[in-house]
XYZ file of C-alpha atoms in Angstrom:
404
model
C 0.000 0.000 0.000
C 1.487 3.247 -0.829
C 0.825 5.263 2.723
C 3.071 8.463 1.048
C -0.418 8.642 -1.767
C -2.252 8.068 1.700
C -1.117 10.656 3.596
C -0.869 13.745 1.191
C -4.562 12.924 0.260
C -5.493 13.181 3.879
C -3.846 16.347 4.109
C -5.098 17.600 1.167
C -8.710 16.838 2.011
C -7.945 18.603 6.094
C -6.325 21.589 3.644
C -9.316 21.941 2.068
C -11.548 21.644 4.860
C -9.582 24.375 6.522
C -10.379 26.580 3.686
C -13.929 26.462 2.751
C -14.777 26.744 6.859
C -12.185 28.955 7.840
C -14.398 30.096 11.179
C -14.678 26.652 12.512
C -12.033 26.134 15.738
C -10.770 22.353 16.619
C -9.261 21.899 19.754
C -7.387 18.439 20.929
C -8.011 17.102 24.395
C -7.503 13.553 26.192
C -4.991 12.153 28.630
C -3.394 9.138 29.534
C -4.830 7.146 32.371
C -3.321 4.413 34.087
C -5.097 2.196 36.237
C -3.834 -0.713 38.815
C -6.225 -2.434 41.460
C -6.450 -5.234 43.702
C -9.650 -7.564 44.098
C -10.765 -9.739 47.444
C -13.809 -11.440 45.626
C -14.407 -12.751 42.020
C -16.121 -9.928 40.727
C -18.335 -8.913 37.541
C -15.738 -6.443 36.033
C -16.134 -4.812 32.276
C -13.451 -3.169 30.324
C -10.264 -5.398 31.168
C -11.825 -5.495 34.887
C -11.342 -1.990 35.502
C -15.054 -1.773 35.634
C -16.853 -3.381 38.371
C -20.018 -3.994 38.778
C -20.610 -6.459 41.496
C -19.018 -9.616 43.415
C -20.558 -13.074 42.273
C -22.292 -15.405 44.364
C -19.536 -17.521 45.197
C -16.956 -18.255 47.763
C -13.944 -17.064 45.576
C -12.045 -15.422 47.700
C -8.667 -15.128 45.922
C -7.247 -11.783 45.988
C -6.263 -10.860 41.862
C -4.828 -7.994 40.242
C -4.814 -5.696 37.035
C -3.065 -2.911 35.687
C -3.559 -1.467 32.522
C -3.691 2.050 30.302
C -6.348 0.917 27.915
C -8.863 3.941 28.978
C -6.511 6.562 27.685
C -8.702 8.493 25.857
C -8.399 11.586 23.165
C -11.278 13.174 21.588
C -11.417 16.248 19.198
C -13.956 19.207 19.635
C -15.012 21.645 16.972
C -16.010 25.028 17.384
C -16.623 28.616 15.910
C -18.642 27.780 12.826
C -21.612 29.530 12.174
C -24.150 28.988 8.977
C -27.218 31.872 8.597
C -27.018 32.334 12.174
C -27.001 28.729 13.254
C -24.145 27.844 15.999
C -22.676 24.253 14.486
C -20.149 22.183 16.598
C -19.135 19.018 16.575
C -17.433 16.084 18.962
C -15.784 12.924 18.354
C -13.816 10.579 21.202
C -11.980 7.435 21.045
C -9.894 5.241 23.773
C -8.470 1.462 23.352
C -11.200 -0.421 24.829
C -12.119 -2.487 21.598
C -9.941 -5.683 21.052
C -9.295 -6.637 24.853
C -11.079 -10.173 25.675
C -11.419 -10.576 29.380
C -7.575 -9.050 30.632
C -6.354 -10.378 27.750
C -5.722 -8.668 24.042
C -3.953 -5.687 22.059
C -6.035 -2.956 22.745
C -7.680 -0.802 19.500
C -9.512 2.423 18.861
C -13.088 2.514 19.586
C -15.747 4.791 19.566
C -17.118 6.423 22.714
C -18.757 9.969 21.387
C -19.468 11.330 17.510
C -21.995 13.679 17.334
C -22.777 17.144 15.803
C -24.535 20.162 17.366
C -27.163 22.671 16.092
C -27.500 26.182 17.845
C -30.080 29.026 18.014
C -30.402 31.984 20.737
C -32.922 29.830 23.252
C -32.250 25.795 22.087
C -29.414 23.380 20.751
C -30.101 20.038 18.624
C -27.102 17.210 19.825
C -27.208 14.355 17.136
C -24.921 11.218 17.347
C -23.779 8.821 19.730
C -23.786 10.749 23.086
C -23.893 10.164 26.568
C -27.907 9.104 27.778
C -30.013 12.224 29.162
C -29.991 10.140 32.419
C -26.258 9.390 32.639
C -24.623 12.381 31.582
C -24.211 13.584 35.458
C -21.650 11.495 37.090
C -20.217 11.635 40.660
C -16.631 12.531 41.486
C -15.305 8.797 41.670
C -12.117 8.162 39.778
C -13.166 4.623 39.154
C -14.138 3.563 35.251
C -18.014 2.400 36.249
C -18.862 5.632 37.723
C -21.305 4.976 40.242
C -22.604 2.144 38.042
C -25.008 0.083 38.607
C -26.540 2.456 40.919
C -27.319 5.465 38.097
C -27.120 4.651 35.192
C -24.553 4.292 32.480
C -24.457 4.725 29.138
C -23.544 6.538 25.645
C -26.108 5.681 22.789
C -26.916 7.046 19.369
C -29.745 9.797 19.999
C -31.399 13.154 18.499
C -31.935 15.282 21.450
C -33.117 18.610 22.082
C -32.769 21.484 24.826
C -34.880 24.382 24.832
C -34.031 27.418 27.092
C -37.232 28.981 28.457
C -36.103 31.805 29.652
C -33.792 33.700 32.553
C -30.176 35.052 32.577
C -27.488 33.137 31.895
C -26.687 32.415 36.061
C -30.233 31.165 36.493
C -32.496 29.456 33.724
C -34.898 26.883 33.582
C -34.955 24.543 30.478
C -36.505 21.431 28.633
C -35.030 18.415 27.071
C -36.311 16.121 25.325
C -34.711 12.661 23.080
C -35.116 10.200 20.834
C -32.815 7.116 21.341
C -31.490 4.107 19.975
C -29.458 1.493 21.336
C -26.232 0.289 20.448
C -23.395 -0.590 22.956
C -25.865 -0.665 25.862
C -28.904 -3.065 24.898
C -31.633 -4.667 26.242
C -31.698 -8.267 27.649
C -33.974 -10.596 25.859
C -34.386 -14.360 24.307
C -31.278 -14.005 22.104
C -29.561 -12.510 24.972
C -28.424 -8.563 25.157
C -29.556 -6.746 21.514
C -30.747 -3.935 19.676
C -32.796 -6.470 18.122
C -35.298 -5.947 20.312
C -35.770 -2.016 19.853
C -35.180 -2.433 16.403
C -38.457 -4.959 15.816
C -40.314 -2.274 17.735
C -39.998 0.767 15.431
C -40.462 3.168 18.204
C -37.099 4.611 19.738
C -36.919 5.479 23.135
C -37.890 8.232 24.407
C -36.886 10.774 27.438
C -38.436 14.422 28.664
C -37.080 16.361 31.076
C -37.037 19.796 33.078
C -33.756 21.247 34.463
C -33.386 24.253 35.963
C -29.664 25.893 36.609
C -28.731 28.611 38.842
C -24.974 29.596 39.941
C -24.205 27.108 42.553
C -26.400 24.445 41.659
C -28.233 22.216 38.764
C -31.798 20.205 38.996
C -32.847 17.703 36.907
C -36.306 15.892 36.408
C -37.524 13.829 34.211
C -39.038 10.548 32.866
C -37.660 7.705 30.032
C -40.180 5.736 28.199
C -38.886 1.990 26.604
C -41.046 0.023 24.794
C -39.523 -3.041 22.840
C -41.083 -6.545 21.056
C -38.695 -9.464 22.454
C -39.646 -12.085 19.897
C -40.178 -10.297 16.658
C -43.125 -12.808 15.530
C -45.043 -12.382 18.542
C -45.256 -8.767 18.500
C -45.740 -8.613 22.062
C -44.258 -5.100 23.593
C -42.217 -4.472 26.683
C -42.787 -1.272 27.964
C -41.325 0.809 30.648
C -41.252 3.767 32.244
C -38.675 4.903 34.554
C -38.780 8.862 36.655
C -35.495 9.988 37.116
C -33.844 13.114 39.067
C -30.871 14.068 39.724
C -29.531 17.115 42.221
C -26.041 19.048 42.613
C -24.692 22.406 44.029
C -21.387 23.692 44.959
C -19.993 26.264 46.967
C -16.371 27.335 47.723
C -14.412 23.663 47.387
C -17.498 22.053 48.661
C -19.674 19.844 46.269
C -22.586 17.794 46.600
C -24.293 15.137 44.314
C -27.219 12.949 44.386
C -28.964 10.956 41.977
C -32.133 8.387 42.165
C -34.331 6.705 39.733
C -37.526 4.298 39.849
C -36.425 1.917 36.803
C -38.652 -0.075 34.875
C -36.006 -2.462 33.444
C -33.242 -0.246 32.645
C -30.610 -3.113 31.959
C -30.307 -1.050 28.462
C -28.380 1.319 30.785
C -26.690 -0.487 32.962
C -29.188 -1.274 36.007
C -29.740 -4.338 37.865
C -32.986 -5.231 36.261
C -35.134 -6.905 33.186
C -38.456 -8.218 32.439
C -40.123 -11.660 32.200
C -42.995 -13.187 30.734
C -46.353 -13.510 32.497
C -48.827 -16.421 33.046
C -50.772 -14.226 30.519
C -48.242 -14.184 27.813
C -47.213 -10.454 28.608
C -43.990 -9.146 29.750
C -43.303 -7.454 33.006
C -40.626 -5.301 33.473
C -38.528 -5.360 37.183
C -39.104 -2.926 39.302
C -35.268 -1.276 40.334
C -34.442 1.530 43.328
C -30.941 3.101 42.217
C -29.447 6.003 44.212
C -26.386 7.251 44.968
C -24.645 10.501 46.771
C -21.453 12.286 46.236
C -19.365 14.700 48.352
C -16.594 16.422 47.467
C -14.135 18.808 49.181
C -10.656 20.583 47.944
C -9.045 21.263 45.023
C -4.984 20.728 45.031
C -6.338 18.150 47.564
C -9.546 16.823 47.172
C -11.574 14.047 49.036
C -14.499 12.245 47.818
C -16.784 10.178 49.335
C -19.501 7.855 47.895
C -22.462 6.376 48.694
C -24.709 4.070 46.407
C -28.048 1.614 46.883
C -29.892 -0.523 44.824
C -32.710 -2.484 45.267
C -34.660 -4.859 43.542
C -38.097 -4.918 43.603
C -38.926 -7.479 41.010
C -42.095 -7.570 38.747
C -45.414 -6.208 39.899
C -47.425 -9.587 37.934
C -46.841 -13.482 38.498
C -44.696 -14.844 35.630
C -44.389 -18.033 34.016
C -41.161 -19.208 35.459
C -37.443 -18.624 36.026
C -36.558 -19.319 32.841
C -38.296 -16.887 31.232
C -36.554 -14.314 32.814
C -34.346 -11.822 31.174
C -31.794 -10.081 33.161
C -29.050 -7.440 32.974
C -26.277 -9.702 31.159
C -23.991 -7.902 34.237
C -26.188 -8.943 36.915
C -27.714 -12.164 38.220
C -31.895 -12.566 38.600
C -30.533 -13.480 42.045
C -29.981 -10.303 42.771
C -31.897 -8.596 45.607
C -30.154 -5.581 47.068
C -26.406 -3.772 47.084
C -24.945 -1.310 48.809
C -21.615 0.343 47.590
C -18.962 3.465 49.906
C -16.019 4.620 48.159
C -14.174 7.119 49.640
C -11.356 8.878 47.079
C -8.457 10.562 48.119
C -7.001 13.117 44.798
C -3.843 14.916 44.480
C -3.729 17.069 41.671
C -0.333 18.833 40.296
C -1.836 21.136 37.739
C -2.659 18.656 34.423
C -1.224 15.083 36.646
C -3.670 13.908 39.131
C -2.662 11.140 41.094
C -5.502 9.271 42.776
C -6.169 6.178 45.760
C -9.546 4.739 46.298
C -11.083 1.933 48.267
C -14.256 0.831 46.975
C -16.501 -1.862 48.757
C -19.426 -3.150 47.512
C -22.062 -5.882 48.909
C -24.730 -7.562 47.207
C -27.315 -9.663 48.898
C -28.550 -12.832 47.036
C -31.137 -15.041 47.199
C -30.699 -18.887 46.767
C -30.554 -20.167 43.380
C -30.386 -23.558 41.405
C -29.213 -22.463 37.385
C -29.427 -26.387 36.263
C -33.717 -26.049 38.613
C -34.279 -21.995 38.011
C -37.999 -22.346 39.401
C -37.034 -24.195 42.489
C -36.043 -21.018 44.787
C -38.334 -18.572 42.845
C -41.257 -16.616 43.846
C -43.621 -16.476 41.323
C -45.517 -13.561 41.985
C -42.786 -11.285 42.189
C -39.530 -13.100 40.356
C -37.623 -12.533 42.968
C -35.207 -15.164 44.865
C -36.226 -14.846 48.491
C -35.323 -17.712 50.175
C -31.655 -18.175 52.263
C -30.458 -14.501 51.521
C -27.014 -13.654 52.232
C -24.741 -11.163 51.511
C -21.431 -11.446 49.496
C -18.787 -8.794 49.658
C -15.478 -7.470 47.545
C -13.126 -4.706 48.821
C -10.877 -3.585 45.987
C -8.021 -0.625 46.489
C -7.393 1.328 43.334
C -4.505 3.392 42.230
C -5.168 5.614 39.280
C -1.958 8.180 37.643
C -3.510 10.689 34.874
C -2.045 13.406 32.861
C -4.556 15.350 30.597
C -3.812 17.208 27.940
């Protein structure tokens, strides 16, 4: 392949580009994050196990390891362009996620963000893969997951719209509203986590919202509306509804965060929940608590503490049986409450932050037989109430950044 060809076409095409949008402004950012952490308990861990989720409901008590740079991350913003008055930006971000199996691999480019944005004085139009209305506020945690599963998590393909309604620019109230697909972050179903599911539907999901910002502080409400058809043939819908609000103000080096949902579902973004199918042929979503808080003090210093709960509720109508239940595909239908603290100690030297967290999480499961899935299971609620216990993992976590 000649890559000399190659590369003075791509720099002919950026040349041009340059010229025929001489206003726009792109600006670089990213940094390199390295991450090393020690595990008491087998855990449920995405992304090369630097993202946990939850212990499993064993008696694996092996301490393990990790270390690894693979979330290094550098995205490209783009700025300053203006057509008959319209605002236009645009984003795109990448890290190496993609090609690592388990711990194991040669980590590749992948896709986190690509989307484009349209401006006018009072509202702004975001279309592409961007994070979820619900997920875009995140607590100060240095850890990968976030605060997941107890908010939720995830970056989807979406249209979405925010409409000022009026105020200064220190204190506003506004509306959002979205139309979403699915992509990374899917629904649990018969042929196991898809977009199948939402595509067979024709109806995208849907979120509305009411936020109102002043100078120390931001409030969000809102609600997300799923509706999906599991078995494509059947035409039978899943729907779910799931409020949602979230909280945060600031003053001085002081900061406060708090999120909490109702969730219908909501394995699509990361929750501990699912549906099943009823005696009457329907399909009931789970019923899933989620909250966490978040406070934050300092600056050169900075301490962070976090709190998180989930519970599960399970289905509001008897189902068939236990194996008609579809779960998030990082959770267990055993699954019956969790509790997560993680306090964060930060030291930042201008662009290097150096970081040391302890996070432990608990889970509390109910007895369960994979090989007999109905023996253990209530019915009316699909929950697994019998002989609960709790299972815990500490894990310590180092994390060394520099951002650019």
């Amino acid at each position: 392949m000649n890559y000399r060809f190659l590369t003075a076409a791509a720099l002919t095409v950026l040349c041009a580009g340059s010229a025929s949008a001489q206003q726009a402004q792109i600006s670089i950012y990213g940094f390199i994050r390295n991450y090393a952490h020690v595990d008491s308990h087998e855990t449920k861990a995405l992304t090369a196990d630097l993202f946990s989720y939850l212990p499993l409901d064993n008696d694996n008590d092996a301490a393990t390891w990790h270390f690894s740079a693979i979330t290094s991350r550098l995205g490209v913003n783009v700025s300053g362009y203006e057509y008959n008055g319209v605002k236009v930006g645009a984003k795109i971000e990448t890290d190496f996620y993609s090609g690592v199996s388990g711990v194991t691999g040669t980590a590749t480019l992948r896709l986190r963000q690509a989307y484009m944005t349209l401006g006018w004085t009072n509202a702004s139009l975001k279309v592409g893969q961007a994070w979820h209305p619900m997920a875009a506020d995140m607590p100060d945690v240095i850890s990968l997951n976030t605060g997941a599963p107890f908010g939720p998590f995830s970056r989807t393909p979406l249209a979405q719209l925010d409409w000022n309604l009026g105020g200064d620019k220190t204190s506003f109230w506004s509306v959002t509203a979205a139309a979403i697909w699915q992509q990374q972050y899917t629904s649990a179903g018969p042929e196991g986590a898809s977009a199948n599911y939402i595509k067979y539907s024709g109806i995208p999901e849907l979120y509305a919202g009411l936020n109102y910002k002043w100078k120390s502080g931001l409030v969000r409400a809102g609600v997300d509306f799923l509706s999906i058809i599991p078995v494509q043939d059947d035409n039978v819908r899943m729907n779910a509804l799931t409020p949602f609000f979230y909280a945060q103000y600031s003053k001085g080096l002081f900061s406060a965060k708090l999120k909490t949902l109702y969730a219908q579902a909501g394995e699509h973004v990361n929750l501990n929940g699912g549906y099943a199918l009823t005696t009457d042929g329907d399909y009931a979503p789970t019923r899933n608590s989620s909250s966490w808080i978040s406070l934050s003090y300092g600056k050169d210093w900075q301490a962070v503490l976090f709190a998180g709960y989930a519970k599960n509720f399970g289905t509001s109508e008897d189902i068939a049986n236990g194996a008609h239940i579809y779960f998030s595909k990082n959770s267990f239908v055993n699954m019956n409450s969790m509790y997560r603290l993680t306090p964060t100690l930060i030291r930042n030297f201008g662009k290097v932050t150096a970081a040391l967290e302890y996070e432990i999480t608990s889970v509390q499961y109910g007895k369960y037989d994979s090989a007999h899935p109905d023996q253990y299971l209530d019915t009316g609620c699909a929950l697994y109430n019998q002989d609960l216990h709790w299972v815990t993992n500490h894990r310590v976590q180092l994390m060394l950044k520099y951002s650019f």
